[in-house]
Amino acid sequence: MLLSMRVSSKILTFNPIFKKAPIVSLQGQPVLLFNQQHTSLLLALEQKRIKVFSECRNGYCGACKTRINSGSVSYHTEPLVSLDADECLPCCCTPDGDLDLDLSSDGAQVVISVPNAESTKTANL
């Protein structure tokens, strides 16, 4: 018996250049694996309860301008705001690989490693 199934391409679409899902960190603290089920970095951050001020969500206003400590991003909508080389607009970009942002992880659900434990746990900060 052959079953047919519809699956949203947004959930299962992965950038072919990724060898693994990018890890997004805040000031060195890993908070999420970006698996492209979201349309932007901002949506992924908000799902983890990370506070990022935003207004337009389309790259026009620059309210969500965020400093990148390491890594790079690609834009699905070209920003109309001028950015320095170490800045991004999370509302209209996705990470190219592992990414560390200069944002606070206060209140966010973050990934923590427990010494001598076989699994990784999450915690709310």
Coordinates of N, CA, C and O in Angstrom, one line a residue:
M1 N 0.8 -1.2 0.0 CA 0.0 0.0 0.0 C 0.9 1.2 0.0 O 1.8 1.4 0.8
L2 N 0.7 2.1 -0.9 CA 1.5 3.3 -1.1 C 0.7 4.5 -0.4 O -0.5 4.7 -0.8
L3 N 1.3 5.2 0.5 CA 0.7 6.3 1.1 C 1.2 7.6 0.6 O 2.4 7.7 0.3
S4 N 0.4 8.6 0.4 CA 0.8 9.9 0.0 C 0.7 10.9 1.1 O -0.3 10.8 1.9
M5 N 1.6 11.8 1.3 CA 1.7 12.7 2.4 C 2.1 14.1 1.9 O 3.0 14.2 1.1
R6 N 1.5 15.1 2.4 CA 1.9 16.5 2.1 C 2.7 17.0 3.3 O 2.3 16.9 4.4
V7 N 3.9 17.5 3.0 CA 4.7 18.1 4.0 C 5.1 19.5 3.6 O 5.5 19.7 2.4
S8 N 5.1 20.4 4.5 CA 5.5 21.8 4.2 C 7.0 21.8 3.9 O 7.8 21.3 4.6
S9 N 7.3 22.4 2.7 CA 8.7 22.5 2.3 C 9.5 23.4 3.2 O 10.7 23.2 3.3
K10 N 8.9 24.3 4.0 CA 9.6 25.2 4.9 C 10.2 24.4 6.0 O 11.3 24.7 6.5
I11 N 9.5 23.3 6.5 CA 10.0 22.6 7.6 C 11.1 21.7 7.2 O 12.1 21.5 8.0
L12 N 11.1 21.1 6.0 CA 12.1 20.1 5.7 C 13.2 20.6 4.7 O 14.0 19.9 4.3
T13 N 13.1 21.9 4.4 CA 14.1 22.5 3.6 C 15.4 22.8 4.3 O 15.4 23.5 5.4
F14 N 16.5 22.3 3.9 CA 17.8 22.6 4.5 C 18.7 23.1 3.4 O 18.7 22.8 2.3
N15 N 19.6 24.1 3.8 CA 20.6 24.6 2.9 C 21.6 23.5 2.6 O 22.2 23.0 3.5
P16 N 21.8 23.2 1.3 CA 22.6 22.1 1.0 C 24.1 22.3 1.4 O 24.8 21.3 1.5
I17 N 24.5 23.5 1.7 CA 25.9 23.7 2.1 C 26.1 23.4 3.6 O 27.2 23.3 4.0
F18 N 25.0 23.3 4.3 CA 25.2 23.0 5.8 C 25.6 21.5 5.9 O 25.0 20.6 5.4
K19 N 26.6 21.3 6.7 CA 27.0 19.9 7.0 C 26.2 19.5 8.3 O 26.0 18.3 8.6
K20 N 25.8 20.5 9.1 CA 25.0 20.3 10.3 C 24.1 21.6 10.4 O 24.4 22.6 9.9
A21 N 23.1 21.5 11.2 CA 22.3 22.7 11.5 C 23.2 23.7 12.3 O 23.9 23.3 13.2
P22 N 23.1 24.9 11.9 CA 23.9 25.9 12.6 C 23.5 26.1 14.0 O 22.3 26.1 14.4
I23 N 24.5 26.3 14.9 CA 24.2 26.6 16.3 C 24.2 28.1 16.5 O 25.2 28.8 16.1
V24 N 23.1 28.6 17.0 CA 23.1 30.1 17.3 C 23.3 30.3 18.8 O 22.7 29.7 19.6
S25 N 24.3 31.1 19.1 CA 24.7 31.3 20.5 C 24.5 32.8 20.8 O 24.6 33.7 19.9
L26 N 24.3 33.1 22.1 CA 24.2 34.5 22.5 C 25.4 34.7 23.5 O 25.4 34.1 24.6
Q27 N 26.3 35.6 23.1 CA 27.5 35.9 23.9 C 28.2 34.6 24.4 O 28.6 34.4 25.5
G28 N 28.3 33.6 23.4 CA 29.0 32.4 23.7 C 28.2 31.2 24.2 O 28.6 30.1 24.3
Q29 N 26.9 31.5 24.6 CA 26.0 30.5 25.2 C 25.1 30.0 24.1 O 24.3 30.7 23.6
P30 N 25.2 28.7 23.8 CA 24.4 28.1 22.7 C 22.9 28.1 23.2 O 22.6 27.8 24.3
V31 N 22.0 28.6 22.2 CA 20.6 28.7 22.6 C 19.7 27.9 21.6 O 18.6 27.5 22.0
L32 N 20.1 27.7 20.4 CA 19.3 27.0 19.4 C 20.0 26.4 18.3 O 21.1 26.9 17.9
L33 N 19.5 25.3 17.7 CA 19.9 24.8 16.4 C 19.0 25.4 15.4 O 17.8 25.2 15.5
F34 N 19.5 26.1 14.4 CA 18.7 26.7 13.3 C 18.5 25.7 12.2 O 19.4 25.4 11.5
N35 N 17.3 25.1 12.2 CA 17.0 24.0 11.2 C 16.1 24.5 10.1 O 15.5 23.7 9.4
Q36 N 15.9 25.8 9.9 CA 15.2 26.4 8.9 C 13.7 26.1 8.9 O 13.1 26.2 7.8
Q37 N 13.2 25.8 10.0 CA 11.7 25.6 10.1 C 11.1 27.0 10.2 O 9.9 27.2 10.1
H38 N 11.9 28.0 10.5 CA 11.5 29.4 10.6 C 11.9 30.1 9.4 O 12.9 29.8 8.8
T39 N 11.2 31.2 9.1 CA 11.5 32.0 7.9 C 12.6 33.0 8.1 O 13.2 33.5 7.2
S40 N 12.9 33.2 9.4 CA 14.0 34.2 9.7 C 14.7 33.9 11.1 O 14.1 33.1 11.9
L41 N 15.8 34.4 11.3 CA 16.5 34.3 12.5 C 15.7 34.9 13.7 O 15.6 34.4 14.8
L42 N 15.0 36.0 13.4 CA 14.2 36.7 14.4 C 13.1 35.7 15.0 O 12.9 35.6 16.2
L43 N 12.4 35.0 14.1 CA 11.4 34.1 14.5 C 11.9 33.0 15.4 O 11.4 32.6 16.4
A44 N 13.1 32.5 15.0 CA 13.7 31.4 15.8 C 14.1 31.9 17.2 O 13.9 31.2 18.2
L45 N 14.7 33.1 17.2 CA 15.1 33.7 18.5 C 13.8 33.9 19.4 O 13.9 33.6 20.6
E46 N 12.8 34.4 18.8 CA 11.6 34.7 19.6 C 11.0 33.4 20.1 O 10.4 33.4 21.2
Q47 N 11.1 32.3 19.4 CA 10.5 31.1 19.9 C 11.3 30.6 21.1 O 10.7 30.0 22.0
K48 N 12.5 31.0 21.2 CA 13.3 30.6 22.4 C 13.2 31.7 23.5 O 14.0 31.7 24.5
R49 N 12.3 32.6 23.4 CA 12.0 33.7 24.3 C 13.2 34.6 24.5 O 13.4 35.2 25.6
I50 N 13.9 34.9 23.4 CA 15.0 35.8 23.4 C 14.5 37.2 23.0 O 13.8 37.3 22.0
K51 N 14.7 38.2 23.8 CA 14.2 39.5 23.5 C 15.0 40.2 22.5 O 16.1 40.5 22.7
V52 N 14.3 40.5 21.4 CA 14.9 41.3 20.3 C 13.9 42.3 19.9 O 12.8 42.0 19.4
F53 N 14.2 43.6 20.1 CA 13.2 44.6 19.7 C 13.1 44.7 18.2 O 14.1 44.7 17.5
S54 N 11.9 44.7 17.7 CA 11.7 44.8 16.2 C 10.4 45.6 15.9 O 9.5 45.6 16.7
E55 N 10.3 46.1 14.7 CA 9.2 46.9 14.3 C 8.6 46.3 13.0 O 7.6 45.7 13.0
C56 N 9.3 46.5 11.9 CA 8.7 46.2 10.6 C 8.8 44.8 10.2 O 7.9 44.3 9.5
R57 N 9.8 44.0 10.7 CA 10.1 42.6 10.3 C 10.4 42.4 8.9 O 10.3 41.3 8.4
N58 N 10.8 43.5 8.2 CA 11.1 43.3 6.7 C 12.4 44.0 6.3 O 12.7 44.1 5.2
G59 N 13.2 44.4 7.3 CA 14.5 45.0 7.0 C 14.5 46.5 6.6 O 15.4 47.0 6.1
Y60 N 13.3 47.1 6.8 CA 13.2 48.5 6.5 C 13.6 49.5 7.6 O 14.2 50.5 7.4
C61 N 13.3 49.2 8.9 CA 13.4 50.1 9.9 C 14.8 50.0 10.7 O 15.2 51.0 11.2
G62 N 15.3 48.8 10.7 CA 16.6 48.6 11.4 C 16.5 48.5 12.9 O 17.5 48.4 13.6
A63 N 15.3 48.4 13.5 CA 15.1 48.3 14.9 C 15.7 47.1 15.5 O 16.2 47.1 16.7
C64 N 15.8 46.0 14.8 CA 16.3 44.7 15.3 C 17.8 44.6 15.1 O 18.4 43.5 15.3
K65 N 18.5 45.6 14.6 CA 19.9 45.6 14.3 C 20.7 44.9 15.5 O 20.6 45.4 16.6
T66 N 21.5 43.9 15.2 CA 22.1 43.1 16.2 C 23.6 42.9 15.8 O 23.9 42.6 14.7
R67 N 24.5 43.0 16.8 CA 25.9 42.8 16.5 C 26.2 41.3 16.5 O 25.8 40.5 17.3
I68 N 27.0 40.9 15.5 CA 27.5 39.6 15.3 C 28.9 39.5 15.9 O 29.8 40.2 15.5
N69 N 29.1 38.6 16.9 CA 30.4 38.3 17.5 C 31.2 37.4 16.6 O 32.4 37.6 16.5
S70 N 30.6 36.4 16.0 CA 31.2 35.5 15.0 C 30.2 34.9 14.2 O 29.0 34.7 14.6
G71 N 30.6 34.5 12.9 CA 29.7 33.9 12.0 C 29.2 34.9 11.0 O 29.6 36.1 10.9
S72 N 28.3 34.4 10.1 CA 27.7 35.3 9.1 C 26.3 34.9 8.8 O 25.9 33.8 9.1
V73 N 25.6 35.8 8.1 CA 24.2 35.5 7.7 C 24.0 35.8 6.2 O 24.8 36.4 5.6
S74 N 22.8 35.3 5.7 CA 22.4 35.6 4.4 C 21.0 36.2 4.5 O 20.2 35.8 5.3
Y75 N 20.7 37.2 3.6 CA 19.5 37.9 3.7 C 18.5 37.3 2.6 O 18.9 37.2 1.5
H76 N 17.3 37.1 3.0 CA 16.2 36.7 2.1 C 15.5 38.0 1.6 O 14.9 37.9 0.5
T77 N 15.6 39.1 2.3 CA 15.2 40.4 1.9 C 16.3 41.3 2.1 O 16.8 41.4 3.2
E78 N 16.8 42.0 1.1 CA 17.9 42.9 1.2 C 17.6 44.1 2.1 O 16.6 44.8 1.9
P79 N 18.3 44.3 3.2 CA 18.0 45.4 4.2 C 18.2 46.7 3.5 O 19.1 46.9 2.7
L80 N 17.3 47.7 3.9 CA 17.4 49.0 3.4 C 18.1 49.9 4.4 O 18.2 51.1 4.1
V81 N 18.6 49.3 5.5 CA 19.3 50.1 6.5 C 20.8 49.8 6.3 O 21.2 48.7 6.0
S82 N 21.6 50.8 6.6 CA 23.0 50.6 6.5 C 23.5 49.8 7.7 O 23.1 50.1 8.8
L83 N 24.3 48.8 7.4 CA 24.8 47.9 8.5 C 26.4 47.9 8.4 O 27.0 47.9 7.4
D84 N 27.0 47.8 9.6 CA 28.4 47.6 9.7 C 28.7 46.1 9.3 O 27.7 45.3 9.4
A85 N 29.9 45.8 9.1 CA 30.2 44.4 8.7 C 29.9 43.4 9.8 O 29.7 42.2 9.6
D86 N 29.9 43.9 11.1 CA 29.6 43.0 12.2 C 28.2 43.1 12.7 O 27.9 42.8 13.9
E87 N 27.2 43.5 11.9 CA 25.8 43.7 12.3 C 24.9 42.9 11.3 O 25.3 42.7 10.2
C88 N 23.7 42.6 11.9 CA 22.7 41.9 11.0 C 21.4 42.4 11.4 O 21.2 43.0 12.5
L89 N 20.4 42.1 10.6 CA 19.0 42.3 10.9 C 18.3 41.0 11.0 O 18.0 40.3 9.9
P90 N 18.1 40.4 12.2 CA 17.6 39.1 12.3 C 16.2 38.9 11.6 O 15.8 37.8 11.3
C91 N 15.5 40.0 11.4 CA 14.1 39.9 10.8 C 14.1 39.4 9.4 O 13.1 38.9 8.9
C92 N 15.2 39.5 8.7 CA 15.3 39.2 7.3 C 16.5 38.4 6.9 O 17.0 38.5 5.8
C93 N 17.0 37.6 7.8 CA 18.2 36.8 7.5 C 18.2 35.4 8.1 O 17.3 35.2 9.0
T94 N 19.1 34.6 7.7 CA 19.3 33.2 8.3 C 20.8 33.0 8.4 O 21.5 33.6 7.6
P95 N 21.2 32.2 9.4 CA 22.6 32.0 9.6 C 23.2 31.2 8.4 O 22.6 30.2 7.9
D96 N 24.4 31.5 8.1 CA 25.2 30.7 7.1 C 25.8 29.5 7.7 O 26.1 28.5 7.0
G97 N 26.1 29.5 9.0 CA 26.7 28.5 9.8 C 26.5 28.8 11.2 O 25.7 29.7 11.6
D98 N 27.4 28.3 12.1 CA 27.3 28.7 13.5 C 27.4 30.2 13.6 O 28.2 30.8 12.9
L99 N 26.7 30.7 14.6 CA 26.5 32.2 14.7 C 26.5 32.5 16.2 O 25.8 31.9 17.0
D100 N 27.3 33.6 16.6 CA 27.3 34.1 17.9 C 26.8 35.5 17.9 O 27.5 36.3 17.2
L101 N 25.7 35.9 18.6 CA 25.2 37.2 18.6 C 25.5 37.9 19.9 O 25.5 37.2 20.9
D102 N 25.6 39.2 19.9 CA 25.8 40.0 21.1 C 24.4 40.4 21.7 O 23.9 41.5 21.6
L103 N 23.7 39.3 22.2 CA 22.4 39.5 22.8 C 22.4 38.8 24.1 O 23.1 37.8 24.3
S104 N 21.6 39.2 25.1 CA 21.5 38.6 26.4 C 20.7 37.3 26.3 O 19.7 37.3 25.6
S105 N 21.1 36.3 27.0 CA 20.3 35.1 27.1 C 19.4 35.0 28.3 O 18.8 34.0 28.6
D106 N 19.3 36.1 29.0 CA 18.4 36.2 30.2 C 17.0 35.8 29.8 O 16.4 36.4 28.8
G107 N 16.4 34.9 30.5 CA 15.1 34.4 30.2 C 14.9 33.4 29.1 O 13.8 32.9 28.9
A108 N 16.0 33.2 28.4 CA 15.9 32.3 27.2 C 16.1 30.8 27.7 O 16.7 30.6 28.7
Q109 N 15.6 29.9 26.9 CA 15.8 28.5 27.1 C 17.1 28.2 26.4 O 17.2 28.4 25.2
V110 N 18.1 27.8 27.2 CA 19.4 27.6 26.6 C 19.9 26.1 26.8 O 19.4 25.4 27.6
V111 N 20.8 25.7 26.0 CA 21.4 24.4 26.0 C 22.5 24.4 27.0 O 23.4 25.3 27.0
I112 N 22.5 23.4 27.9 CA 23.6 23.3 28.9 C 24.2 22.0 28.9 O 23.5 21.0 28.6
S113 N 25.5 21.8 29.1 CA 26.2 20.5 29.1 C 26.4 20.2 30.6 O 26.8 21.0 31.4
V114 N 26.1 19.0 30.9 CA 26.3 18.5 32.3 C 27.5 17.5 32.3 O 27.5 16.5 31.6
P115 N 28.5 17.9 33.1 CA 29.7 17.0 33.1 C 29.3 15.6 33.5 O 28.5 15.4 34.3
N116 N 29.9 14.6 32.8 CA 29.7 13.2 33.1 C 28.3 12.7 32.9 O 27.8 11.7 33.4
A117 N 27.5 13.5 32.1 CA 26.2 13.1 31.8 C 26.1 12.6 30.3 O 26.9 13.1 29.5
E118 N 25.3 11.7 30.0 CA 25.2 11.2 28.6 C 24.4 12.1 27.7 O 24.4 11.9 26.5
S119 N 23.6 13.0 28.3 CA 22.7 13.8 27.4 C 22.9 15.3 27.8 O 23.4 15.7 28.8
T120 N 22.4 16.1 26.8 CA 22.4 17.6 27.0 C 21.1 18.0 27.5 O 20.1 17.4 27.1
K121 N 21.0 18.9 28.4 CA 19.8 19.4 29.0 C 19.5 20.8 28.6 O 20.4 21.5 28.1
T122 N 18.3 21.3 28.7 CA 18.0 22.7 28.5 C 17.6 23.3 29.8 O 17.1 22.6 30.7
A123 N 17.8 24.6 30.0 CA 17.4 25.3 31.2 C 16.9 26.7 30.8 O 17.3 27.2 29.8
N124 N 16.0 27.2 31.6 CA 15.6 28.6 31.5 C 16.5 29.5 32.3 O 16.7 29.2 33.5
L125 N 17.1 30.5 31.7 CA 17.9 31.4 32.5 C 17.1 32.6 32.9 O 16.3 33.1 32.2

